[in-house]
Amino acid sequence: GVATTGVAGPEALEGHPPGTVCVAVATPAGCVATELFFPRRRHEVKRWATLQALHLLRRQLLALPAT
């Protein structure tokens, strides 16, 4: 599975600034999660979070480090 959550903006939420994103991927091989920060406009944060989630999934499926 793939999951994302975070604050796209325009305002901070619960102490987290806009652009804060958490991305996680779970496969039979295990789970990996990361917190990222991308201070941009709302639609850019959403697009970037999606790309990062797909990138993390690709790396997990190829058994590459989650960098």
C-alpha positions as a LaTeX table, in Angstrom:
\begin{tabular}{lrrr}
\hline
Residue & $x$ (\AA) & $y$ (\AA) & $z$ (\AA) \\
\hline
Gly1 & 0.00 & 0.00 & 0.00 \\
Val2 & 0.92 & 3.64 & $-0.43$ \\
Ala3 & $-0.07$ & 6.48 & 1.90 \\
Thr4 & 0.46 & 10.23 & 2.06 \\
Thr5 & $-0.55$ & 12.82 & 4.61 \\
Gly6 & 0.55 & 16.31 & 5.38 \\
Val7 & $-0.14$ & 20.01 & 5.15 \\
Ala8 & $-0.53$ & 21.38 & 1.63 \\
Gly9 & $-1.44$ & 24.84 & 2.92 \\
Pro10 & $-2.01$ & 27.65 & 2.72 \\
Glu11 & $-1.98$ & 27.75 & 6.56 \\
Ala12 & $-0.04$ & 25.71 & 9.13 \\
Leu13 & $-1.90$ & 22.83 & 10.78 \\
Glu14 & $-1.28$ & 21.56 & 14.32 \\
Gly15 & 2.15 & 23.18 & 14.38 \\
His16 & 3.26 & 21.80 & 11.01 \\
Pro17 & 4.09 & 24.37 & 8.33 \\
Pro18 & 2.60 & 24.16 & 4.82 \\
Gly19 & 4.69 & 21.85 & 2.67 \\
Thr20 & 5.21 & 19.19 & 5.36 \\
Val21 & 4.42 & 15.76 & 3.86 \\
Cys22 & 4.69 & 12.19 & 5.15 \\
Val23 & 4.89 & 9.38 & 2.61 \\
Ala24 & 4.78 & 5.64 & 3.37 \\
Val25 & 4.92 & 2.42 & 1.38 \\
Ala26 & 4.17 & $-1.09$ & 2.62 \\
Thr27 & 5.08 & $-4.19$ & 0.61 \\
Pro28 & 5.45 & $-7.84$ & 1.59 \\
Ala29 & 9.15 & $-7.04$ & 2.08 \\
Gly30 & 8.40 & $-4.40$ & 4.72 \\
Cys31 & 7.38 & $-0.82$ & 5.36 \\
Val32 & 9.20 & 2.45 & 4.83 \\
Ala33 & 8.07 & 5.97 & 5.71 \\
Thr34 & 9.61 & 9.39 & 5.39 \\
Glu35 & 8.77 & 12.97 & 6.29 \\
Leu36 & 9.56 & 15.60 & 3.67 \\
Phe37 & 9.29 & 19.37 & 3.37 \\
Phe38 & 8.49 & 21.24 & 0.17 \\
Pro39 & 7.55 & 24.89 & 0.80 \\
Arg40 & 5.56 & 25.78 & $-2.31$ \\
Arg41 & 2.01 & 26.57 & $-3.34$ \\
Arg42 & $-0.77$ & 24.12 & $-2.41$ \\
His43 & $-1.15$ & 22.51 & $-5.85$ \\
Glu44 & 2.63 & 22.09 & $-6.13$ \\
Val45 & 2.85 & 20.43 & $-2.71$ \\
Lys46 & 0.10 & 17.97 & $-3.68$ \\
Arg47 & 1.77 & 17.14 & $-6.99$ \\
Trp48 & 5.21 & 16.78 & $-5.38$ \\
Ala49 & 3.81 & 14.52 & $-2.63$ \\
Thr50 & 2.26 & 12.26 & $-5.27$ \\
Leu51 & 5.53 & 12.05 & $-7.20$ \\
Gln52 & 7.48 & 11.29 & $-4.02$ \\
Ala53 & 5.03 & 8.51 & $-3.07$ \\
Leu54 & 5.39 & 6.90 & $-6.50$ \\
His55 & 9.17 & 7.28 & $-6.34$ \\
Leu56 & 9.29 & 5.60 & $-2.93$ \\
Leu57 & 7.06 & 2.78 & $-4.20$ \\
Arg58 & 9.32 & 2.28 & $-7.23$ \\
Arg59 & 12.40 & 2.12 & $-5.01$ \\
Gln60 & 10.72 & $-0.44$ & $-2.71$ \\
Leu61 & 9.66 & $-2.64$ & $-5.61$ \\
Leu62 & 13.18 & $-2.55$ & $-7.03$ \\
Ala63 & 14.67 & $-3.19$ & $-3.57$ \\
Leu64 & 16.63 & 0.09 & $-3.70$ \\
Pro65 & 17.41 & 2.28 & $-0.66$ \\
Ala66 & 14.62 & 4.73 & 0.24 \\
Thr67 & 16.73 & 7.88 & $-0.27$ \\
\hline
\end{tabular}
